Amino acid sequence: MSQPSSDGQRQPAIVILDFGSQYSELIARRVRETEVFSLVIGYSTTADELRRMAPKGIILSGGPSSVYADEAPLCDPAIWDLGIPVLGVCYGMQLMVQQLGGRVVAATGKAEYGKAPLVVDDPTALLTNVESGSTMWMSHGDSVEALPDGFVRLAHTANTPEAAIANQSRHLYGTQFHPEVVHSTGGMVMIRNFVYHICGCDPDWTTEAFIDEAVANVREQVGQKRVLLALSGGVDSSTLAFLLKKAIGDQLTCMFIDQGFMRKGEPEFLMEFFDRKFNIHVEYIHARERFIKKLDGITDPEEKRKIIGTEFIRVFEEESRRLGPFDYLAQGTLYPDVIESAGTNVDPKTGERVAVKIKSHHNVGGLPKDLRFKLVEPLRKLFKDEVRKVGRTLGLPEEIVSRHPFPGPGLAIRILGEVTEEKLDCLRDADLIVREEVNAAGLYHEIWQAFAVLLPVRSVGVMGDKRTYAWPIVLRCVSSEDGMTADWSRLPYGLMETISNRIVNEVKGVNRVVMDITSKPPGTIEWE
């Protein structure tokens, strides 16, 4: 059972050593689905550091490298002698083989990418209750040519003789495929086998347990001091508001800064809902003119994000002096926010991502160095679906819990190029139509996000026998479980037609509607 450490933070029962795989976070999420707490940490975390963390199990992620390459990322070889069960996935399995005396080579036959039927040779331990013929997701160009001493084959595919391996006496296991992806039909069975039966973990990562620990941690961190929360009305900040209200009561002050980039009608809804319906004190700050002036002439998306983020903090500082004093700033930062903001590598000491940055997030990227507040971020180790569960348990109404995610910089990053009042009005109207029609079609809760994007180009059209030169609107609708990966939603043609007709007929300045049919990866959900 994973217990809180001396600093009050729960220690992971399963740690994932990240070797740069796009699926590393997905492994953590799948483990959490078994109600066992897991975290992604750096591949160079030493055996001594792991011994101090005392996890029940270790999973080595996949990765884009070859284990025999000069610059291949390697784990501490002393890990194999810790006595802690290890599961190597794809690159992780090859690394296990290489470091323990086996041999990995570039595939001389066919590389395997995509679905492959698995033939189970040993239906015990890791592969208990995994049916032979189950589909597994492969993604590798290297193969295991020789197993280390003491290892045996558990399963194979047509192109991969050593698709799953084990040294059962040392509790070391490996799969050449990715059990964590949804395409692997027996993948969750294997993950449960590893987590429960091999590692002996208890299912204690529950919503109720998280709330109890988070409340205790917040009370310990904050004491009797006051906390200021940036409330947006989305599920993250709303759940955080309910959690903080439970933890510290009237020590919490929520501040809604109307920066002018919200969806249509949102400021009015937010004040009615929180301040008057649930008695959570919200200070309404009118700052539209201030923000729009800051973005005058700015077209670069990263610069827009940083300007908005910096100005947001500045407004907080000014208003906190008026309303305060406040010592703490609460933020609804989530685990994917931390991951995406930092990149694809991991600092082994902190577990935080470093190196290649995808984009700076409004909560964790670009904060000014002279930030006056200490941060309270009790949700930063949760995935979005876990936040929704917490919200429901805290009594947050479904109309908030199931709301589609909305970026902190708001519509400013859904307008490509320069942001103007005219474009904001245009996009607000178009976005409302998208959400109204998706909801009317009964598809709102089946879609992760549905929204409109305004492009900084104009195209020729004809309306009422007159030539027009107006903006196009992009319809972006995606399906996802946690926002880490996403696929474009296959909307009915009739719905797309209705949305298009309404936008073109009702929204001034638009004469064309197009649809984004890009998945994530390679694209991102937002355009900026």
XYZ file of C-alpha atoms in Angstrom:
528
model
C 0.000 0.000 0.000
C 1.366 3.425 -0.931
C 1.510 5.737 2.064
C 2.048 9.490 2.373
C 5.695 10.443 2.897
C 6.996 12.723 5.632
C 5.998 15.768 3.559
C 2.408 14.535 3.344
C 2.607 13.512 -0.312
C 1.548 10.015 -1.275
C 4.372 7.866 -2.614
C 3.676 5.924 -5.810
C 3.141 2.187 -5.496
C 4.218 1.814 -9.138
C 6.813 4.054 -10.780
C 7.269 4.344 -14.529
C 10.803 5.077 -15.703
C 10.348 7.174 -18.813
C 12.597 6.578 -21.828
C 10.823 9.077 -24.073
C 7.766 7.101 -25.125
C 4.613 8.929 -26.150
C 2.783 6.313 -24.044
C 4.622 6.781 -20.731
C 1.810 8.826 -19.186
C -0.728 6.384 -20.564
C 0.972 3.589 -18.611
C 0.567 5.651 -15.444
C -3.067 6.281 -16.219
C -3.767 2.586 -16.863
C -2.166 1.647 -13.565
C -4.334 4.227 -11.821
C -7.400 2.612 -13.383
C -6.611 -0.344 -11.125
C -6.874 2.098 -8.157
C -3.127 1.970 -7.583
C -1.148 5.233 -7.502
C 1.585 5.604 -10.122
C 3.903 8.362 -11.306
C 6.269 8.887 -14.237
C 9.871 9.610 -13.194
C 13.211 9.971 -14.970
C 14.899 6.937 -16.519
C 18.186 7.843 -14.802
C 16.700 7.606 -11.315
C 19.236 5.556 -9.370
C 18.618 2.275 -7.623
C 19.332 3.978 -4.294
C 16.696 6.621 -4.987
C 14.211 3.931 -5.934
C 15.038 1.994 -2.779
C 14.177 5.091 -0.738
C 10.914 5.553 -2.638
C 10.080 1.889 -1.923
C 7.617 1.276 -4.759
C 5.936 -2.102 -5.042
C 6.788 -2.281 -8.747
C 8.719 -0.598 -11.554
C 7.672 -0.283 -15.198
C 10.196 0.681 -17.889
C 8.493 2.576 -20.700
C 9.047 2.298 -24.411
C 11.122 4.844 -26.288
C 12.366 5.878 -29.731
C 16.006 4.784 -29.220
C 17.844 1.527 -29.883
C 19.442 0.006 -26.796
C 22.700 -0.706 -28.652
C 23.102 2.908 -29.867
C 25.926 5.036 -28.413
C 23.580 7.630 -26.901
C 20.864 5.199 -25.804
C 19.189 6.146 -22.499
C 20.095 3.545 -19.882
C 18.750 2.828 -16.431
C 20.891 2.054 -13.387
C 21.738 -1.670 -13.788
C 21.495 -2.084 -10.010
C 17.722 -1.834 -10.448
C 17.624 -5.507 -11.437
C 18.928 -6.493 -8.008
C 16.542 -4.428 -5.876
C 14.144 -7.335 -5.476
C 11.334 -5.090 -6.770
C 9.268 -6.571 -9.644
C 10.041 -4.920 -12.986
C 8.003 -4.864 -16.193
C 9.816 -3.675 -19.317
C 7.609 -2.448 -22.169
C 9.013 -2.404 -25.723
C 12.304 -0.466 -25.340
C 12.114 -1.258 -21.627
C 12.108 -4.978 -22.359
C 15.007 -4.660 -24.793
C 16.991 -2.704 -22.212
C 16.348 -5.427 -19.652
C 17.593 -8.057 -22.075
C 20.673 -6.057 -23.085
C 21.789 -5.192 -19.552
C 21.271 -8.705 -18.229
C 23.410 -10.401 -20.869
C 21.015 -11.071 -23.722
C 21.237 -9.636 -27.224
C 19.098 -7.093 -29.101
C 19.576 -6.451 -32.814
C 17.952 -4.536 -35.618
C 15.155 -6.671 -37.023
C 16.416 -8.653 -39.997
C 12.918 -9.703 -40.990
C 9.840 -7.544 -40.721
C 9.508 -4.798 -38.204
C 6.137 -4.725 -36.499
C 3.925 -1.664 -36.252
C 0.269 -1.875 -35.353
C -1.945 -4.768 -34.381
C -0.606 -8.333 -34.118
C -2.224 -11.542 -32.767
C -0.422 -12.822 -29.674
C 0.254 -16.537 -29.226
C 0.460 -17.317 -25.510
C 3.079 -19.965 -24.668
C 2.872 -19.729 -20.862
C -0.548 -18.660 -19.515
C 0.679 -17.974 -15.977
C 1.878 -14.972 -13.933
C 1.908 -11.952 -16.284
C -0.272 -13.669 -18.884
C -2.825 -15.235 -16.563
C -6.280 -15.057 -18.212
C -4.819 -13.539 -21.409
C -6.332 -15.460 -24.289
C -4.090 -16.751 -27.031
C -4.955 -14.836 -30.198
C -5.534 -11.571 -28.335
C -4.625 -8.484 -30.333
C -1.577 -6.550 -29.130
C -0.166 -3.242 -30.349
C 3.371 -3.460 -31.704
C 5.740 -0.591 -32.472
C 9.348 -1.723 -32.876
C 12.135 -2.122 -35.398
C 14.548 -3.990 -33.080
C 14.185 -7.546 -31.826
C 15.510 -9.759 -29.048
C 17.879 -12.269 -30.618
C 18.989 -14.047 -27.434
C 17.456 -14.091 -23.939
C 19.560 -13.614 -20.804
C 20.173 -16.620 -18.566
C 17.142 -17.525 -16.506
C 14.597 -15.950 -18.875
C 11.893 -17.860 -20.728
C 9.457 -17.006 -23.472
C 5.867 -16.304 -22.406
C 4.391 -15.424 -25.808
C 5.247 -14.793 -29.448
C 3.776 -13.330 -32.633
C 4.322 -14.229 -36.280
C 7.203 -11.743 -36.569
C 8.440 -11.571 -32.963
C 9.618 -14.819 -31.333
C 10.119 -13.162 -27.944
C 6.957 -11.046 -27.647
C 6.725 -11.567 -23.859
C 9.437 -12.898 -21.560
C 10.082 -13.512 -17.865
C 12.570 -14.476 -15.235
C 9.980 -15.475 -12.701
C 12.392 -16.168 -9.833
C 13.668 -12.571 -10.037
C 10.206 -11.112 -10.828
C 11.438 -9.574 -14.092
C 9.025 -9.391 -17.013
C 9.000 -7.874 -20.468
C 6.600 -7.309 -23.359
C 7.651 -6.246 -26.838
C 4.141 -4.847 -27.367
C 2.312 -2.021 -25.591
C -0.296 -3.396 -23.151
C -1.268 0.127 -22.110
C -2.901 1.173 -25.406
C -6.569 0.509 -26.066
C -5.730 -1.539 -29.177
C -4.177 -4.257 -26.984
C -7.262 -6.279 -26.102
C -5.657 -8.156 -23.207
C -3.502 -5.263 -22.084
C -5.413 -4.278 -18.954
C -5.520 -7.911 -17.859
C -1.719 -7.969 -17.979
C -1.416 -4.659 -16.137
C -3.718 -5.948 -13.393
C -1.715 -9.161 -13.195
C 1.487 -7.196 -12.733
C 0.068 -4.634 -10.291
C -1.982 -6.978 -8.112
C -0.545 -10.483 -8.337
C 3.134 -9.859 -9.069
C 3.663 -6.599 -7.130
C 1.070 -7.231 -4.434
C -0.414 -3.717 -4.564
C -3.636 -2.782 -2.803
C -6.362 -0.828 -4.649
C -6.157 2.216 -2.373
C -5.927 5.044 -4.926
C -9.600 5.980 -4.647
C -11.344 9.289 -5.081
C -12.299 9.375 -1.416
C -8.714 8.645 -0.340
C -7.395 11.410 -2.600
C -9.850 13.954 -1.206
C -8.994 13.078 2.391
C -5.255 13.350 1.713
C -5.597 16.534 -0.366
C -7.678 18.249 2.301
C -5.152 17.298 4.980
C -2.217 18.440 2.833
C -3.840 21.793 2.024
C -4.630 22.435 5.681
C -1.064 21.609 6.658
C 0.422 23.747 3.885
C -1.834 26.776 4.324
C -2.461 26.815 8.053
C -4.601 29.822 8.953
C -3.516 31.912 5.978
C -5.728 33.055 3.121
C -5.772 31.566 -0.365
C -6.653 33.231 -3.654
C -8.006 31.064 -6.476
C -8.191 31.948 -10.147
C -11.688 30.714 -10.964
C -12.536 30.161 -14.618
C -15.675 28.034 -14.327
C -14.063 25.011 -15.973
C -13.998 21.612 -14.327
C -10.429 22.008 -13.012
C -10.783 25.330 -11.184
C -14.359 24.500 -10.150
C -13.332 21.193 -8.596
C -10.440 22.980 -6.913
C -12.826 25.609 -5.529
C -15.040 22.930 -3.981
C -11.995 21.069 -2.623
C -10.516 24.218 -1.063
C -13.888 25.242 0.356
C -14.015 21.853 2.082
C -10.425 22.187 3.306
C -10.200 25.813 4.461
C -13.702 27.298 4.249
C -13.778 31.093 4.342
C -9.996 31.337 4.064
C -10.648 30.922 0.325
C -11.378 33.852 -1.950
C -12.063 33.138 -5.608
C -11.304 35.780 -8.169
C -12.735 35.763 -11.651
C -10.763 38.012 -13.967
C -12.780 38.808 -17.059
C -9.938 39.204 -19.538
C -12.353 39.335 -22.461
C -11.474 35.938 -23.879
C -14.297 33.874 -22.354
C -17.088 32.139 -24.243
C -20.406 33.895 -24.701
C -22.375 34.267 -21.472
C -19.723 32.568 -19.320
C -18.952 35.468 -16.923
C -22.615 35.862 -16.010
C -23.065 32.100 -15.578
C -20.015 31.807 -13.357
C -21.096 34.526 -10.936
C -24.627 33.177 -10.670
C -23.457 29.615 -10.138
C -20.650 29.983 -7.591
C -21.299 33.198 -5.751
C -25.070 33.073 -5.448
C -25.954 29.375 -5.743
C -23.111 27.719 -3.794
C -21.998 30.620 -1.589
C -18.382 30.433 -2.719
C -17.173 34.010 -2.560
C -16.112 35.284 -5.996
C -14.610 38.693 -6.732
C -15.457 39.811 -10.300
C -12.662 41.816 -11.940
C -13.374 43.722 -15.164
C -10.115 43.722 -17.145
C -11.109 43.242 -20.794
C -9.639 46.491 -22.089
C -6.366 45.916 -20.267
C -5.773 42.486 -21.778
C -6.784 43.318 -25.327
C -4.379 46.274 -25.341
C -1.530 43.998 -24.264
C -2.149 41.784 -27.306
C -2.205 44.632 -29.805
C -0.128 43.539 -32.804
C 0.895 40.200 -31.226
C 0.601 37.176 -33.524
C 2.994 34.563 -32.100
C 1.012 32.007 -30.028
C 3.697 31.477 -27.389
C 4.052 35.229 -26.930
C 0.283 35.551 -26.560
C 0.223 32.844 -23.901
C 3.075 34.412 -21.957
C 1.603 37.912 -22.151
C -1.794 36.689 -20.954
C -0.225 34.569 -18.219
C 1.978 37.399 -17.009
C -0.838 39.955 -17.108
C -3.087 37.526 -15.295
C -0.610 37.302 -12.431
C -0.146 41.074 -12.413
C -3.889 41.608 -12.040
C -3.917 39.057 -9.257
C -1.141 40.873 -7.475
C -2.865 44.245 -7.761
C -6.261 42.962 -6.710
C -4.825 40.882 -3.875
C -3.313 44.009 -2.385
C -6.763 45.539 -2.427
C -8.545 42.460 -1.080
C -5.743 40.781 0.846
C -3.288 40.093 2.105
C -3.057 36.628 0.516
C -0.091 34.291 0.918
C -1.162 31.542 -1.466
C -2.350 31.293 -5.040
C -4.325 28.138 -5.880
C -4.142 26.724 -9.406
C -5.929 23.837 -11.092
C -2.751 22.475 -12.665
C -3.146 18.851 -13.777
C -0.615 16.121 -14.507
C -0.895 16.452 -18.319
C -0.358 20.229 -17.948
C 2.948 19.608 -16.197
C 3.972 16.984 -18.752
C 3.072 18.965 -21.890
C 4.625 22.157 -20.586
C 7.992 20.538 -20.000
C 8.523 18.149 -22.903
C 9.573 14.578 -23.454
C 12.454 14.004 -21.043
C 12.369 13.828 -17.262
C 14.540 15.198 -14.491
C 15.355 12.093 -12.441
C 15.426 14.009 -9.149
C 12.142 15.875 -9.500
C 10.204 13.666 -11.886
C 9.391 16.768 -13.949
C 9.611 16.807 -17.720
C 12.465 18.778 -19.324
C 13.950 19.398 -22.783
C 11.631 19.631 -25.792
C 8.661 21.881 -25.041
C 5.366 21.428 -26.876
C 3.745 24.589 -25.551
C 3.739 26.603 -22.369
C 0.628 26.042 -20.309
C -1.291 28.882 -18.728
C -0.812 27.392 -15.269
C 2.755 26.145 -15.350
C 4.477 27.966 -18.191
C 5.809 31.487 -18.294
C 5.096 32.550 -14.711
C 7.077 35.657 -13.778
C 10.127 35.191 -11.572
C 8.895 37.793 -9.101
C 5.654 35.931 -8.397
C 4.546 37.040 -4.911
C 2.368 34.054 -4.134
C 3.234 30.588 -2.966
C 1.395 28.015 -5.060
C -1.259 25.560 -3.898
C -1.759 22.893 -6.575
C -3.479 19.853 -5.049
C -4.651 18.532 -8.444
C -1.276 18.533 -10.196
C -0.884 14.730 -10.019
C -4.345 13.990 -11.437
C -5.500 13.246 -14.960
C -8.633 14.988 -16.234
C -10.893 11.960 -15.770
C -9.699 11.694 -12.156
C -10.549 15.371 -11.590
C -14.082 14.743 -12.833
C -14.459 11.879 -10.346
C -13.224 14.117 -7.546
C -15.664 16.838 -8.591
C -18.610 14.458 -8.546
C -17.628 13.095 -5.141
C -17.417 16.649 -3.776
C -20.947 17.360 -5.017
C -20.110 19.458 -8.043
C -23.134 19.462 -10.412
C -22.880 17.485 -13.621
C -23.280 20.612 -15.733
C -19.856 21.686 -14.460
C -18.200 18.272 -14.114
C -18.932 17.313 -17.715
C -18.059 20.647 -19.300
C -15.600 20.511 -22.130
C -12.046 21.672 -21.303
C -11.317 25.311 -22.059
C -7.791 26.785 -22.282
C -6.678 29.343 -19.728
C -5.852 31.983 -22.388
C -9.369 31.413 -23.725
C -10.426 32.464 -27.195
C -7.175 34.422 -27.626
C -5.450 31.191 -28.683
C -8.380 30.071 -30.822
C -7.907 33.184 -32.919
C -4.785 32.594 -34.967
C -2.781 35.739 -35.485
C -3.697 39.098 -33.966
C -6.597 39.253 -31.523
C -9.151 42.042 -32.013
C -12.556 42.839 -30.539
C -14.172 42.166 -33.909
C -12.614 38.723 -34.159
C -13.524 37.910 -30.558
C -17.187 38.790 -31.162
C -17.153 36.709 -34.329
C -15.585 33.675 -32.677
C -17.820 33.904 -29.598
C -20.927 33.693 -31.779
C -19.561 30.844 -33.890
C -18.390 28.887 -30.843
C -21.814 29.190 -29.205
C -23.476 27.749 -32.288
C -21.092 24.777 -32.295
C -21.816 23.984 -28.648
C -25.572 24.522 -28.998
C -25.903 22.187 -31.959
C -23.621 19.471 -30.562
C -25.649 19.555 -27.362
C -28.976 19.518 -29.251
C -27.785 16.438 -31.149
C -27.172 14.650 -27.839
C -23.433 14.324 -28.538
C -21.997 16.787 -26.032
C -20.981 14.138 -23.489
C -19.591 11.823 -26.169
C -17.109 14.450 -27.358
C -14.068 15.594 -25.379
C -14.021 19.079 -26.902
C -16.117 20.830 -29.514
C -15.215 24.375 -30.470
C -14.513 26.856 -33.252
C -11.237 28.368 -34.429
C -10.893 31.584 -36.437
C -8.153 31.709 -39.065
C -6.222 34.903 -39.945
C -7.039 34.683 -43.660
C -9.989 35.721 -45.769
C -11.615 33.794 -48.571
C -13.996 34.750 -51.357
C -17.691 33.906 -51.029
C -21.066 34.855 -52.458
C -24.018 35.982 -50.335
C -27.170 37.467 -51.826
C -25.558 37.824 -55.251
C -22.778 39.870 -53.660
C -19.131 38.965 -53.471
C -17.811 38.564 -49.897
C -14.298 38.459 -48.523
C -14.559 37.033 -45.029
C -12.976 34.747 -42.450
C -13.216 30.965 -42.359
C -14.204 29.150 -39.163
C -12.617 25.787 -38.355
C -14.824 23.244 -36.610
C -12.694 21.236 -34.146
C -14.344 18.262 -32.424
C -12.248 15.541 -30.801
C -12.819 12.392 -28.775
C -10.437 11.474 -25.969
C -10.233 9.918 -22.507
C -7.651 12.175 -20.891
C -6.462 14.720 -23.469
C -3.066 13.034 -23.866
C -4.159 11.514 -27.179
C -7.260 12.329 -29.221
C -9.047 11.432 -32.430
C -11.316 13.664 -34.481
C -15.004 13.037 -33.863
C -17.058 11.643 -36.742
C -20.019 13.998 -36.546
C -23.141 13.137 -38.560
C -23.241 14.942 -41.900
C -26.580 16.513 -41.000
C -25.111 18.024 -37.837
C -22.115 19.432 -39.697
C -24.453 20.913 -42.289
C -26.597 22.565 -39.605
C -23.551 24.026 -37.840
C -22.122 25.329 -41.101
C -25.394 26.888 -42.250
C -26.012 28.591 -38.916
C -22.494 30.021 -38.659
C -22.462 31.390 -42.191
C -25.976 32.829 -41.897
C -25.799 34.157 -38.322
C -22.190 35.171 -37.701
C -21.078 38.432 -39.235
C -17.704 38.266 -40.990
C -17.725 34.523 -41.795
C -18.426 32.984 -45.200
C -16.830 29.542 -44.930
C -16.726 26.632 -42.433
C -14.119 23.865 -42.615
C -13.460 20.852 -40.364
C -10.211 19.746 -38.733
C -9.817 15.967 -39.085
C -6.380 15.663 -37.473
C -5.717 13.352 -34.538
C -3.385 13.998 -31.585
C -0.628 13.145 -32.301
C 0.496 14.445 -34.767
C -1.595 17.549 -34.116
C -2.589 19.065 -30.792
C -6.195 19.607 -29.759
C -5.847 23.387 -29.729
C -4.444 25.178 -32.766
C -2.116 27.410 -30.754
